[in-house]
Structures are given as C-alpha cells and as structure tokens.
C-alpha cells in the first residue's frame, strides 16, 4: 500500500539529519508483520535475494533500463556515489559511521549506508539521479506482532536530465515494478517466517 509522504517525514528517523537535500518520492507499507526486533530479518531478506527483479514484468523493465543506461552512459562508474556525487555515508555523524553499516544488495546496485535497530539505508547513484532506499520498522497495531516494514525512496535528480528521467520512469515503477516487488517481499517474508515448517 502506498502511503503519504508524512508517513516518513513525521517519524524521528536519523535519515532526516543527513538527507535534507533529498525529497520523498514514494513511501510504501511493506507486507512484513513482525515483532519489535525484526528489521534485521527484513534487511537480510533484501540483501539475500533478487526481490526487485523477481517477476517477468519487472525483469523486462530492468533489462530495458540497463540497456538504455549502457546506450546513454548513465551508469558509468564516474557517475556514481563517490564519483559524480559524494556518498551520503560521508555525512554520517560519528555514532552512525562507527555503527553497523548493513549489507550491500547484489540484484540491484545499492550500497548500504547505515543500519540501526529500526532503520536501514542504502544508496545508489548514476548520471540521472542519486537515490536513497530507506527501510524503517514501524509500530502497526493492525499487524500481527505489532510492527511492519516501511520503504521510502528519497531522490535527488541530477538537473533537467534527472527530472525528465524520474518523470519518464514513474508509470513503469507504479505499474510494473512496485506491485511485483511488494508481492515478492510479502511472499518471501511469509515463507521464511521463524517456526514455519520446511
């Protein structure tokens, strides 16, 4: 389920301290009910699977995106975090910089920035945009266990090119990527629930 931006901005996340120049693009409630300490399990699920490219439609859209990126040079190494733009990891206060970083993703080019008990942030950048994926663990009285995940995309487009790019991919994200992604996350969460029979 898509949520209003305030579902992210109203919470006392640490990300607000370091990403004030990014804007909230999307916020999604994740179908991952659990207890108060289950964010680490969700982060491990993200890092240990190809959630983002699990459906045929999503795989096709990602394949097209990578082909376009190769054609136009969007994804060259000198366009990424630490090259075209500084990594947000360079902005972290000492306690976050010295704390757990979390795992990098393998299915999509996201590098982990930091992980706390209730937040995990990973970043990606290319010639069009710098993106932060923020996964938080939030109280939800309606969820079994009283908590669930919440995923927010924070973006900083690179000028006019980035703004046009973000506008152009929006319908594909909403129609092809996000629905499949959320279904896959929920299915895997249920399949790997502690105590579930193998």
Short mmCIF file of N, CA and C in Angstrom, two decimals:
data_model
loop_
_atom_site.label_atom_id
_atom_site.label_comp_id
_atom_site.label_asym_id
_atom_site.label_seq_id
_atom_site.Cartn_x
_atom_site.Cartn_y
_atom_site.Cartn_z
N UNK A 1 0.84 -1.18 0.00
CA UNK A 1 0.00 0.00 0.00
C UNK A 1 0.89 1.25 0.00
N UNK A 2 0.58 2.19 -0.89
CA UNK A 2 1.32 3.44 -0.93
C UNK A 2 0.82 4.34 0.19
N UNK A 3 1.75 5.02 0.84
CA UNK A 3 1.45 5.88 1.97
C UNK A 3 1.78 7.33 1.64
N UNK A 4 1.19 8.28 2.36
CA UNK A 4 1.57 9.68 2.15
C UNK A 4 3.00 9.94 2.62
N UNK A 5 3.60 10.99 2.10
CA UNK A 5 4.97 11.33 2.48
C UNK A 5 5.13 11.53 3.98
N UNK A 6 4.06 11.99 4.63
CA UNK A 6 4.15 12.24 6.08
C UNK A 6 4.38 10.96 6.88
N UNK A 7 4.05 9.79 6.29
CA UNK A 7 4.34 8.54 6.98
C UNK A 7 5.84 8.38 7.21
N UNK A 8 6.62 9.02 6.36
CA UNK A 8 8.08 9.03 6.53
C UNK A 8 8.54 10.28 7.28
N UNK A 9 8.10 11.45 6.82
CA UNK A 9 8.63 12.71 7.37
C UNK A 9 8.23 12.95 8.82
N UNK A 10 7.13 12.35 9.27
CA UNK A 10 6.66 12.59 10.64
C UNK A 10 7.37 11.72 11.68
N UNK A 11 8.15 10.77 11.23
CA UNK A 11 8.82 9.86 12.17
C UNK A 11 10.24 10.39 12.49
N UNK A 12 10.72 10.12 13.69
CA UNK A 12 12.03 10.67 14.10
C UNK A 12 13.21 9.85 13.59
N UNK A 13 13.24 9.64 12.28
CA UNK A 13 14.32 8.85 11.69
C UNK A 13 15.63 9.63 11.73
N UNK A 14 16.74 8.90 11.83
CA UNK A 14 18.06 9.52 11.76
C UNK A 14 18.36 10.04 10.36
N UNK A 15 17.71 9.47 9.35
CA UNK A 15 17.97 9.90 7.97
C UNK A 15 17.70 11.38 7.77
N UNK A 16 16.78 11.95 8.56
CA UNK A 16 16.46 13.37 8.41
C UNK A 16 17.68 14.26 8.69
N UNK A 17 18.59 13.78 9.53
CA UNK A 17 19.78 14.55 9.87
C UNK A 17 20.75 14.68 8.70
N UNK A 18 20.69 13.74 7.77
CA UNK A 18 21.75 13.68 6.75
C UNK A 18 21.25 13.81 5.32
N UNK A 19 19.94 13.79 5.12
CA UNK A 19 19.43 13.79 3.73
C UNK A 19 18.41 14.90 3.50
N UNK A 20 18.64 16.06 4.07
CA UNK A 20 17.71 17.17 3.91
C UNK A 20 17.59 17.68 2.48
N UNK A 21 18.58 17.39 1.63
CA UNK A 21 18.54 17.85 0.25
C UNK A 21 17.92 16.81 -0.70
N UNK A 22 17.42 15.70 -0.17
CA UNK A 22 16.68 14.70 -0.94
C UNK A 22 15.19 14.93 -0.71
N UNK A 23 14.36 14.58 -1.68
CA UNK A 23 12.92 14.66 -1.44
C UNK A 23 12.29 13.27 -1.49
N UNK A 24 11.18 13.16 -0.78
CA UNK A 24 10.48 11.89 -0.70
C UNK A 24 9.75 11.64 -2.02
N UNK A 25 10.10 10.55 -2.67
CA UNK A 25 9.44 10.18 -3.93
C UNK A 25 8.26 9.25 -3.68
N UNK A 26 8.47 8.22 -2.88
CA UNK A 26 7.42 7.23 -2.60
C UNK A 26 7.61 6.68 -1.20
N UNK A 27 6.48 6.33 -0.57
CA UNK A 27 6.51 5.62 0.71
C UNK A 27 5.55 4.45 0.59
N UNK A 28 6.00 3.27 1.00
CA UNK A 28 5.18 2.06 0.88
C UNK A 28 5.16 1.29 2.19
N UNK A 29 3.98 0.85 2.59
CA UNK A 29 3.85 -0.09 3.70
C UNK A 29 4.22 -1.47 3.18
N UNK A 30 5.11 -2.14 3.86
CA UNK A 30 5.53 -3.47 3.43
C UNK A 30 4.71 -4.55 4.13
N UNK A 31 4.35 -5.61 3.40
CA UNK A 31 3.56 -6.70 3.98
C UNK A 31 4.44 -7.65 4.79
N UNK A 32 5.04 -7.09 5.86
CA UNK A 32 6.03 -7.83 6.65
C UNK A 32 5.73 -7.69 8.14
N UNK A 33 4.59 -8.20 8.61
CA UNK A 33 4.27 -8.06 10.03
C UNK A 33 5.26 -8.82 10.89
N UNK A 34 5.59 -8.22 12.03
CA UNK A 34 6.53 -8.89 12.92
C UNK A 34 6.61 -8.21 14.26
N UNK A 35 7.58 -8.64 15.04
CA UNK A 35 7.79 -8.10 16.36
C UNK A 35 8.73 -6.91 16.33
N UNK A 36 9.02 -6.34 17.50
CA UNK A 36 9.79 -5.10 17.56
C UNK A 36 11.23 -5.20 17.08
N UNK A 37 11.77 -6.41 17.01
CA UNK A 37 13.19 -6.57 16.67
C UNK A 37 13.42 -7.22 15.31
N UNK A 38 12.47 -7.15 14.41
CA UNK A 38 12.54 -7.90 13.16
C UNK A 38 13.11 -7.15 11.96
N UNK A 39 13.56 -5.91 12.16
CA UNK A 39 14.14 -5.21 11.00
C UNK A 39 15.34 -5.96 10.45
N UNK A 40 16.19 -6.49 11.31
CA UNK A 40 17.40 -7.20 10.85
C UNK A 40 17.02 -8.35 9.93
N UNK A 41 15.94 -9.04 10.23
CA UNK A 41 15.48 -10.14 9.37
C UNK A 41 15.06 -9.60 8.00
N UNK A 42 14.37 -8.47 7.99
CA UNK A 42 13.93 -7.89 6.72
C UNK A 42 15.13 -7.42 5.89
N UNK A 43 16.10 -6.80 6.53
CA UNK A 43 17.31 -6.35 5.82
C UNK A 43 18.04 -7.54 5.22
N UNK A 44 18.15 -8.61 5.97
CA UNK A 44 18.81 -9.82 5.45
C UNK A 44 18.05 -10.37 4.26
N UNK A 45 16.72 -10.28 4.29
CA UNK A 45 15.92 -10.74 3.15
C UNK A 45 16.21 -9.90 1.91
N UNK A 46 16.28 -8.59 2.06
CA UNK A 46 16.60 -7.72 0.92
C UNK A 46 17.96 -8.07 0.34
N UNK A 47 18.93 -8.26 1.22
CA UNK A 47 20.30 -8.48 0.75
C UNK A 47 20.52 -9.87 0.18
N UNK A 48 19.70 -10.82 0.59
CA UNK A 48 19.92 -12.22 0.25
C UNK A 48 19.05 -12.71 -0.89
N UNK A 49 18.41 -11.78 -1.60
CA UNK A 49 17.52 -12.21 -2.66
C UNK A 49 17.50 -11.21 -3.79
N UNK A 50 16.81 -11.59 -4.86
CA UNK A 50 16.66 -10.69 -6.00
C UNK A 50 15.23 -10.17 -6.03
N UNK A 51 14.76 -9.65 -4.88
CA UNK A 51 13.38 -9.17 -4.76
C UNK A 51 12.98 -8.26 -5.92
N UNK A 52 13.87 -7.33 -6.25
CA UNK A 52 13.48 -6.28 -7.19
C UNK A 52 13.26 -6.79 -8.61
N UNK A 53 13.80 -7.96 -8.93
CA UNK A 53 13.69 -8.45 -10.30
C UNK A 53 13.07 -9.83 -10.34
N UNK A 54 12.14 -10.09 -9.43
CA UNK A 54 11.61 -11.45 -9.29
C UNK A 54 10.46 -11.76 -10.26
N UNK A 55 9.78 -10.75 -10.80
CA UNK A 55 8.68 -11.03 -11.71
C UNK A 55 9.12 -10.83 -13.15
N UNK A 56 8.47 -11.51 -14.10
CA UNK A 56 8.85 -11.34 -15.51
C UNK A 56 8.72 -9.89 -15.98
N UNK A 57 7.67 -9.19 -15.56
CA UNK A 57 7.50 -7.79 -15.98
C UNK A 57 8.63 -6.94 -15.42
N UNK A 58 8.93 -7.11 -14.12
CA UNK A 58 10.00 -6.33 -13.52
C UNK A 58 11.34 -6.65 -14.17
N UNK A 59 11.59 -7.93 -14.46
CA UNK A 59 12.85 -8.30 -15.12
C UNK A 59 12.97 -7.63 -16.49
N UNK A 60 11.87 -7.60 -17.23
CA UNK A 60 11.88 -6.95 -18.54
C UNK A 60 12.16 -5.45 -18.40
N UNK A 61 11.49 -4.80 -17.46
CA UNK A 61 11.69 -3.36 -17.27
C UNK A 61 13.12 -3.05 -16.85
N UNK A 62 13.67 -3.87 -15.95
CA UNK A 62 15.06 -3.65 -15.54
C UNK A 62 16.01 -3.89 -16.70
N UNK A 63 15.75 -4.92 -17.51
CA UNK A 63 16.62 -5.19 -18.66
C UNK A 63 16.62 -4.02 -19.63
N UNK A 64 15.43 -3.46 -19.89
CA UNK A 64 15.33 -2.29 -20.77
C UNK A 64 16.09 -1.12 -20.17
N UNK A 65 15.91 -0.92 -18.85
CA UNK A 65 16.59 0.20 -18.17
C UNK A 65 18.11 0.05 -18.28
N UNK A 66 18.64 -1.16 -18.06
CA UNK A 66 20.10 -1.33 -18.14
C UNK A 66 20.60 -1.12 -19.57
N UNK A 67 19.82 -1.55 -20.56
CA UNK A 67 20.21 -1.33 -21.95
C UNK A 67 20.26 0.16 -22.27
N UNK A 68 19.24 0.90 -21.82
CA UNK A 68 19.23 2.35 -22.04
C UNK A 68 20.39 3.01 -21.31
N UNK A 69 20.66 2.54 -20.09
CA UNK A 69 21.78 3.09 -19.35
C UNK A 69 23.10 2.88 -20.06
N UNK A 70 23.28 1.71 -20.64
CA UNK A 70 24.50 1.43 -21.40
C UNK A 70 24.58 2.30 -22.65
N UNK A 71 23.43 2.46 -23.33
CA UNK A 71 23.40 3.25 -24.56
C UNK A 71 23.74 4.71 -24.31
N UNK A 72 23.17 5.29 -23.24
CA UNK A 72 23.35 6.71 -22.96
C UNK A 72 24.46 7.00 -21.94
N UNK A 73 25.10 5.95 -21.42
CA UNK A 73 26.19 6.16 -20.48
C UNK A 73 25.76 6.59 -19.09
N UNK A 74 24.51 6.30 -18.71
CA UNK A 74 24.00 6.73 -17.40
C UNK A 74 24.71 6.06 -16.24
N UNK A 75 25.17 4.83 -16.43
CA UNK A 75 25.62 4.01 -15.31
C UNK A 75 27.13 3.83 -15.24
N UNK A 76 27.87 4.66 -15.93
CA UNK A 76 29.33 4.56 -15.86
C UNK A 76 29.81 4.85 -14.44
N UNK A 77 30.94 4.26 -14.09
CA UNK A 77 31.45 4.34 -12.73
C UNK A 77 31.66 5.79 -12.27
N UNK A 78 32.03 6.67 -13.20
CA UNK A 78 32.28 8.06 -12.79
C UNK A 78 30.99 8.85 -12.57
N UNK A 79 29.84 8.20 -12.71
CA UNK A 79 28.57 8.86 -12.44
C UNK A 79 27.95 8.46 -11.12
N UNK A 80 28.61 7.56 -10.38
CA UNK A 80 28.02 7.01 -9.17
C UNK A 80 28.38 7.75 -7.90
N UNK A 81 27.93 7.19 -6.78
CA UNK A 81 28.25 7.74 -5.46
C UNK A 81 29.74 7.59 -5.21
N UNK A 82 30.35 8.65 -4.72
CA UNK A 82 31.79 8.65 -4.53
C UNK A 82 32.53 9.17 -5.74
N UNK A 83 31.81 9.44 -6.83
CA UNK A 83 32.42 9.98 -8.05
C UNK A 83 31.68 11.26 -8.45
N UNK A 84 30.54 11.11 -9.17
CA UNK A 84 29.76 12.30 -9.55
C UNK A 84 29.22 13.02 -8.32
N UNK A 85 28.80 12.24 -7.34
CA UNK A 85 28.27 12.80 -6.09
C UNK A 85 28.96 12.11 -4.92
N UNK A 86 29.06 12.81 -3.82
CA UNK A 86 29.62 12.20 -2.61
C UNK A 86 28.62 11.23 -2.03
N UNK A 87 29.11 10.16 -1.46
CA UNK A 87 28.24 9.23 -0.77
C UNK A 87 27.67 9.90 0.47
N UNK A 88 26.38 9.62 0.76
CA UNK A 88 25.81 10.17 1.98
C UNK A 88 26.48 9.58 3.22
N UNK A 89 27.19 8.48 3.04
CA UNK A 89 27.93 7.91 4.17
C UNK A 89 28.95 8.91 4.70
N UNK A 90 29.45 9.79 3.82
CA UNK A 90 30.42 10.81 4.24
C UNK A 90 29.79 11.83 5.18
N UNK A 91 28.46 11.89 5.22
CA UNK A 91 27.77 12.86 6.06
C UNK A 91 27.40 12.32 7.44
N UNK A 92 27.61 11.05 7.67
CA UNK A 92 27.09 10.43 8.88
C UNK A 92 27.76 11.00 10.13
N UNK A 93 26.96 11.21 11.19
CA UNK A 93 27.57 11.52 12.48
C UNK A 93 28.36 10.31 12.98
N UNK A 94 29.22 10.54 13.94
CA UNK A 94 30.17 9.51 14.37
C UNK A 94 29.48 8.23 14.80
N UNK A 95 28.37 8.33 15.53
CA UNK A 95 27.76 7.10 16.05
C UNK A 95 27.23 6.23 14.94
N UNK A 96 26.68 6.84 13.86
CA UNK A 96 26.20 6.04 12.73
C UNK A 96 27.36 5.53 11.88
N UNK A 97 28.38 6.35 11.71
CA UNK A 97 29.54 5.94 10.91
C UNK A 97 30.27 4.76 11.55
N UNK A 98 30.31 4.75 12.88
CA UNK A 98 31.03 3.69 13.59
C UNK A 98 30.14 2.49 13.90
N UNK A 99 28.84 2.62 13.68
CA UNK A 99 27.92 1.53 13.94
C UNK A 99 27.80 0.58 12.76
N UNK A 100 26.87 -0.35 12.82
CA UNK A 100 26.68 -1.31 11.71
C UNK A 100 26.32 -0.59 10.41
N UNK A 101 26.91 -1.03 9.33
CA UNK A 101 26.62 -0.44 8.02
C UNK A 101 25.48 -1.17 7.33
N UNK A 102 25.37 -2.46 7.55
CA UNK A 102 24.37 -3.26 6.85
C UNK A 102 24.93 -3.82 5.56
N UNK A 103 24.21 -4.75 4.94
CA UNK A 103 24.71 -5.42 3.74
C UNK A 103 24.43 -4.64 2.46
N UNK A 104 25.30 -4.80 1.47
CA UNK A 104 25.03 -4.26 0.14
C UNK A 104 24.08 -5.21 -0.59
N UNK A 105 23.36 -4.68 -1.57
CA UNK A 105 22.48 -5.51 -2.39
C UNK A 105 23.25 -6.02 -3.59
N UNK A 106 22.87 -7.19 -4.06
CA UNK A 106 23.54 -7.76 -5.22
C UNK A 106 22.68 -7.70 -6.48
N UNK A 107 21.36 -7.75 -6.34
CA UNK A 107 20.49 -7.79 -7.51
C UNK A 107 20.36 -6.43 -8.17
N UNK A 108 20.49 -5.38 -7.38
CA UNK A 108 20.42 -4.01 -7.89
C UNK A 108 21.58 -3.24 -7.26
N UNK A 109 22.07 -2.18 -7.93
CA UNK A 109 23.30 -1.51 -7.47
C UNK A 109 23.07 -0.55 -6.31
N UNK A 110 22.78 -1.08 -5.13
CA UNK A 110 22.63 -0.28 -3.92
C UNK A 110 23.70 -0.67 -2.91
N UNK A 111 24.35 0.33 -2.34
CA UNK A 111 25.38 0.15 -1.32
C UNK A 111 24.82 0.60 0.01
N UNK A 112 25.03 -0.21 1.03
CA UNK A 112 24.49 0.12 2.34
C UNK A 112 25.20 1.33 2.94
N UNK A 113 24.42 2.15 3.65
CA UNK A 113 24.94 3.36 4.29
C UNK A 113 25.01 3.19 5.80
N UNK A 114 23.91 2.81 6.43
CA UNK A 114 23.92 2.52 7.86
C UNK A 114 22.71 1.67 8.22
N UNK A 115 22.81 1.02 9.37
CA UNK A 115 21.71 0.22 9.90
C UNK A 115 21.63 0.42 11.40
N UNK A 116 20.41 0.67 11.89
CA UNK A 116 20.17 0.76 13.32
C UNK A 116 19.10 -0.28 13.68
N UNK A 117 18.58 -0.20 14.88
CA UNK A 117 17.55 -1.14 15.31
C UNK A 117 16.28 -1.00 14.48
N UNK A 118 15.98 0.24 14.02
CA UNK A 118 14.72 0.43 13.30
C UNK A 118 14.87 1.14 11.95
N UNK A 119 16.09 1.31 11.46
CA UNK A 119 16.32 1.94 10.15
C UNK A 119 17.45 1.23 9.41
N UNK A 120 17.28 1.17 8.10
CA UNK A 120 18.37 0.74 7.22
C UNK A 120 18.32 1.62 5.98
N UNK A 121 19.48 2.11 5.56
CA UNK A 121 19.56 2.99 4.39
C UNK A 121 20.60 2.45 3.43
N UNK A 122 20.24 2.39 2.15
CA UNK A 122 21.17 2.02 1.09
C UNK A 122 21.07 3.08 0.00
N UNK A 123 22.16 3.29 -0.74
CA UNK A 123 22.16 4.34 -1.76
C UNK A 123 22.63 3.82 -3.11
N UNK A 124 22.17 4.55 -4.13
CA UNK A 124 22.61 4.28 -5.49
C UNK A 124 22.66 5.62 -6.22
N UNK A 125 23.56 5.74 -7.17
CA UNK A 125 23.65 6.98 -7.94
C UNK A 125 24.12 6.65 -9.35
N UNK A 126 23.67 7.46 -10.29
CA UNK A 126 24.15 7.39 -11.66
C UNK A 126 24.11 8.80 -12.23
N UNK A 127 24.19 8.93 -13.54
CA UNK A 127 24.23 10.27 -14.13
C UNK A 127 22.89 10.99 -14.08
N UNK A 128 21.82 10.26 -13.75
CA UNK A 128 20.49 10.88 -13.75
C UNK A 128 20.00 11.26 -12.36
N UNK A 129 20.35 10.47 -11.34
CA UNK A 129 19.74 10.66 -10.03
C UNK A 129 20.58 9.98 -8.95
N UNK A 130 20.49 10.50 -7.74
CA UNK A 130 21.01 9.81 -6.56
C UNK A 130 19.79 9.39 -5.74
N UNK A 131 19.75 8.13 -5.33
CA UNK A 131 18.59 7.57 -4.65
C UNK A 131 19.00 6.96 -3.32
N UNK A 132 18.20 7.21 -2.30
CA UNK A 132 18.35 6.53 -1.02
C UNK A 132 17.13 5.65 -0.82
N UNK A 133 17.36 4.38 -0.50
CA UNK A 133 16.27 3.49 -0.11
C UNK A 133 16.31 3.41 1.41
N UNK A 134 15.25 3.91 2.04
CA UNK A 134 15.15 3.89 3.49
C UNK A 134 14.11 2.84 3.88
N UNK A 135 14.53 1.86 4.64
CA UNK A 135 13.61 0.84 5.14
C UNK A 135 13.55 1.01 6.65
N UNK A 136 12.36 1.35 7.13
CA UNK A 136 12.16 1.54 8.55
C UNK A 136 11.27 0.46 9.13
N UNK A 137 11.33 0.32 10.43
CA UNK A 137 10.50 -0.65 11.14
C UNK A 137 9.57 0.13 12.04
N UNK A 138 8.25 0.06 11.78
CA UNK A 138 7.31 0.96 12.43
C UNK A 138 6.24 0.19 13.21
N UNK A 139 5.76 0.79 14.31
CA UNK A 139 4.63 0.19 15.03
C UNK A 139 3.39 0.19 14.16
N UNK A 140 2.63 -0.90 14.21
CA UNK A 140 1.37 -1.02 13.47
C UNK A 140 0.45 -1.93 14.28
N UNK A 141 -0.49 -1.34 15.03
CA UNK A 141 -1.37 -2.15 15.87
C UNK A 141 -2.17 -3.19 15.09
N UNK A 142 -2.38 -2.96 13.78
CA UNK A 142 -3.16 -3.90 12.98
C UNK A 142 -2.33 -5.10 12.52
N UNK A 143 -1.01 -5.02 12.64
CA UNK A 143 -0.15 -6.10 12.14
C UNK A 143 0.06 -7.15 13.23
N UNK A 144 0.00 -8.43 12.86
CA UNK A 144 0.37 -9.48 13.82
C UNK A 144 1.79 -9.22 14.33
N UNK A 145 1.95 -9.12 15.63
CA UNK A 145 3.25 -8.80 16.20
C UNK A 145 3.40 -7.33 16.52
N UNK A 146 2.54 -6.49 15.92
CA UNK A 146 2.51 -5.07 16.25
C UNK A 146 3.46 -4.17 15.48
N UNK A 147 4.21 -4.73 14.51
CA UNK A 147 5.16 -3.92 13.72
C UNK A 147 5.15 -4.39 12.27
N UNK A 148 5.70 -3.56 11.38
CA UNK A 148 5.87 -3.92 9.98
C UNK A 148 6.94 -3.02 9.37
N UNK A 149 7.36 -3.39 8.18
CA UNK A 149 8.34 -2.58 7.47
C UNK A 149 7.69 -1.46 6.69
N UNK A 150 8.48 -0.44 6.42
CA UNK A 150 8.05 0.69 5.60
C UNK A 150 9.23 1.12 4.73
N UNK A 151 9.00 1.22 3.43
CA UNK A 151 10.08 1.53 2.49
C UNK A 151 9.84 2.89 1.85
N UNK A 152 10.86 3.73 1.88
CA UNK A 152 10.77 5.07 1.32
C UNK A 152 11.89 5.27 0.30
N UNK A 153 11.55 5.85 -0.85
CA UNK A 153 12.55 6.24 -1.84
C UNK A 153 12.76 7.75 -1.71
N UNK A 154 14.00 8.13 -1.43
CA UNK A 154 14.39 9.53 -1.34
C UNK A 154 15.30 9.82 -2.53
N UNK A 155 15.01 10.88 -3.27
CA UNK A 155 15.73 11.11 -4.51
C UNK A 155 16.29 12.52 -4.60
N UNK A 156 17.39 12.64 -5.35
CA UNK A 156 17.96 13.93 -5.71
C UNK A 156 18.32 13.86 -7.20
N UNK A 157 17.41 14.31 -8.08
CA UNK A 157 17.68 14.25 -9.52
C UNK A 157 18.86 15.13 -9.90
N UNK A 158 19.55 14.74 -10.97
CA UNK A 158 20.68 15.49 -11.49
C UNK A 158 20.19 16.45 -12.57
N UNK A 159 19.75 17.64 -12.17
CA UNK A 159 19.33 18.67 -13.10
C UNK A 159 18.13 18.27 -13.94
N UNK A 160 18.03 18.86 -15.13
CA UNK A 160 16.91 18.60 -16.03
C UNK A 160 16.88 17.15 -16.49
N UNK A 161 18.04 16.59 -16.78
CA UNK A 161 18.12 15.19 -17.19
C UNK A 161 17.48 14.29 -16.13
N UNK A 162 17.84 14.52 -14.87
CA UNK A 162 17.30 13.71 -13.79
C UNK A 162 15.81 13.89 -13.61
N UNK A 163 15.32 15.13 -13.74
CA UNK A 163 13.89 15.39 -13.59
C UNK A 163 13.09 14.69 -14.69
N UNK A 164 13.59 14.76 -15.93
CA UNK A 164 12.92 14.10 -17.05
C UNK A 164 12.96 12.59 -16.86
N UNK A 165 14.10 12.07 -16.43
CA UNK A 165 14.24 10.64 -16.19
C UNK A 165 13.24 10.16 -15.14
N UNK A 166 13.16 10.85 -14.02
CA UNK A 166 12.24 10.44 -12.95
C UNK A 166 10.79 10.48 -13.41
N UNK A 167 10.43 11.51 -14.17
CA UNK A 167 9.06 11.60 -14.69
C UNK A 167 8.79 10.48 -15.68
N UNK A 168 9.78 10.14 -16.50
CA UNK A 168 9.59 9.12 -17.52
C UNK A 168 9.44 7.72 -16.96
N UNK A 169 10.12 7.42 -15.86
CA UNK A 169 10.04 6.06 -15.32
C UNK A 169 8.90 5.88 -14.32
N UNK A 170 8.26 6.97 -13.91
CA UNK A 170 7.24 6.86 -12.87
C UNK A 170 6.13 5.87 -13.21
N UNK A 171 5.51 5.93 -14.39
CA UNK A 171 4.44 4.95 -14.65
C UNK A 171 4.93 3.51 -14.66
N UNK A 172 6.16 3.28 -15.10
CA UNK A 172 6.69 1.92 -15.11
C UNK A 172 6.94 1.42 -13.68
N UNK A 173 7.39 2.32 -12.82
CA UNK A 173 7.59 1.93 -11.42
C UNK A 173 6.26 1.55 -10.78
N UNK A 174 5.23 2.35 -10.99
CA UNK A 174 3.94 2.11 -10.33
C UNK A 174 3.19 0.92 -10.91
N UNK A 175 3.31 0.71 -12.23
CA UNK A 175 2.55 -0.37 -12.86
C UNK A 175 3.31 -1.69 -12.90
N UNK A 176 4.62 -1.64 -13.04
CA UNK A 176 5.36 -2.88 -13.25
C UNK A 176 6.30 -3.30 -12.15
N UNK A 177 6.92 -2.33 -11.48
CA UNK A 177 7.97 -2.68 -10.52
C UNK A 177 7.43 -2.80 -9.10
N UNK A 178 6.82 -1.74 -8.59
CA UNK A 178 6.39 -1.76 -7.19
C UNK A 178 5.37 -2.86 -6.86
N UNK A 179 4.32 -3.06 -7.65
CA UNK A 179 3.37 -4.12 -7.29
C UNK A 179 4.04 -5.49 -7.19
N UNK A 180 4.89 -5.81 -8.16
CA UNK A 180 5.58 -7.11 -8.13
C UNK A 180 6.56 -7.18 -6.97
N UNK A 181 7.25 -6.08 -6.70
CA UNK A 181 8.21 -6.04 -5.61
C UNK A 181 7.53 -6.29 -4.27
N UNK A 182 6.40 -5.61 -4.03
CA UNK A 182 5.71 -5.75 -2.75
C UNK A 182 5.14 -7.16 -2.58
N UNK A 183 4.60 -7.72 -3.65
CA UNK A 183 4.10 -9.10 -3.56
C UNK A 183 5.23 -10.06 -3.24
N UNK A 184 6.38 -9.87 -3.87
CA UNK A 184 7.52 -10.75 -3.66
C UNK A 184 8.05 -10.63 -2.24
N UNK A 185 8.15 -9.41 -1.74
CA UNK A 185 8.62 -9.20 -0.37
C UNK A 185 7.69 -9.91 0.62
N UNK A 186 6.38 -9.73 0.45
CA UNK A 186 5.42 -10.35 1.35
C UNK A 186 5.45 -11.87 1.29
N UNK A 187 5.55 -12.41 0.07
CA UNK A 187 5.60 -13.87 -0.10
C UNK A 187 6.84 -14.45 0.57
N UNK A 188 7.99 -13.83 0.33
CA UNK A 188 9.23 -14.34 0.93
C UNK A 188 9.19 -14.21 2.45
N UNK A 189 8.61 -13.13 2.94
CA UNK A 189 8.51 -12.92 4.38
C UNK A 189 7.71 -14.05 5.04
N UNK A 190 6.60 -14.41 4.40
CA UNK A 190 5.77 -15.49 4.93
C UNK A 190 6.49 -16.83 4.83
N UNK A 191 7.17 -17.05 3.72
CA UNK A 191 7.83 -18.34 3.50
C UNK A 191 9.00 -18.57 4.47
N UNK A 192 9.61 -17.49 4.92
CA UNK A 192 10.79 -17.63 5.79
C UNK A 192 10.48 -17.29 7.24
N UNK A 193 9.19 -17.24 7.56
CA UNK A 193 8.81 -16.91 8.95
C UNK A 193 9.42 -17.90 9.93
N UNK A 194 9.96 -17.42 11.05
CA UNK A 194 10.50 -18.35 12.06
C UNK A 194 9.44 -19.35 12.51
N UNK A 195 9.84 -20.60 12.60
CA UNK A 195 8.91 -21.63 13.04
C UNK A 195 8.09 -22.24 11.93
N UNK A 196 8.18 -21.66 10.71
CA UNK A 196 7.44 -22.25 9.60
C UNK A 196 8.06 -23.59 9.21
N UNK A 197 7.22 -24.57 8.99
CA UNK A 197 7.72 -25.90 8.59
C UNK A 197 8.37 -25.82 7.23
N UNK A 198 9.48 -26.51 7.06
CA UNK A 198 10.19 -26.52 5.77
C UNK A 198 9.42 -27.36 4.77
#
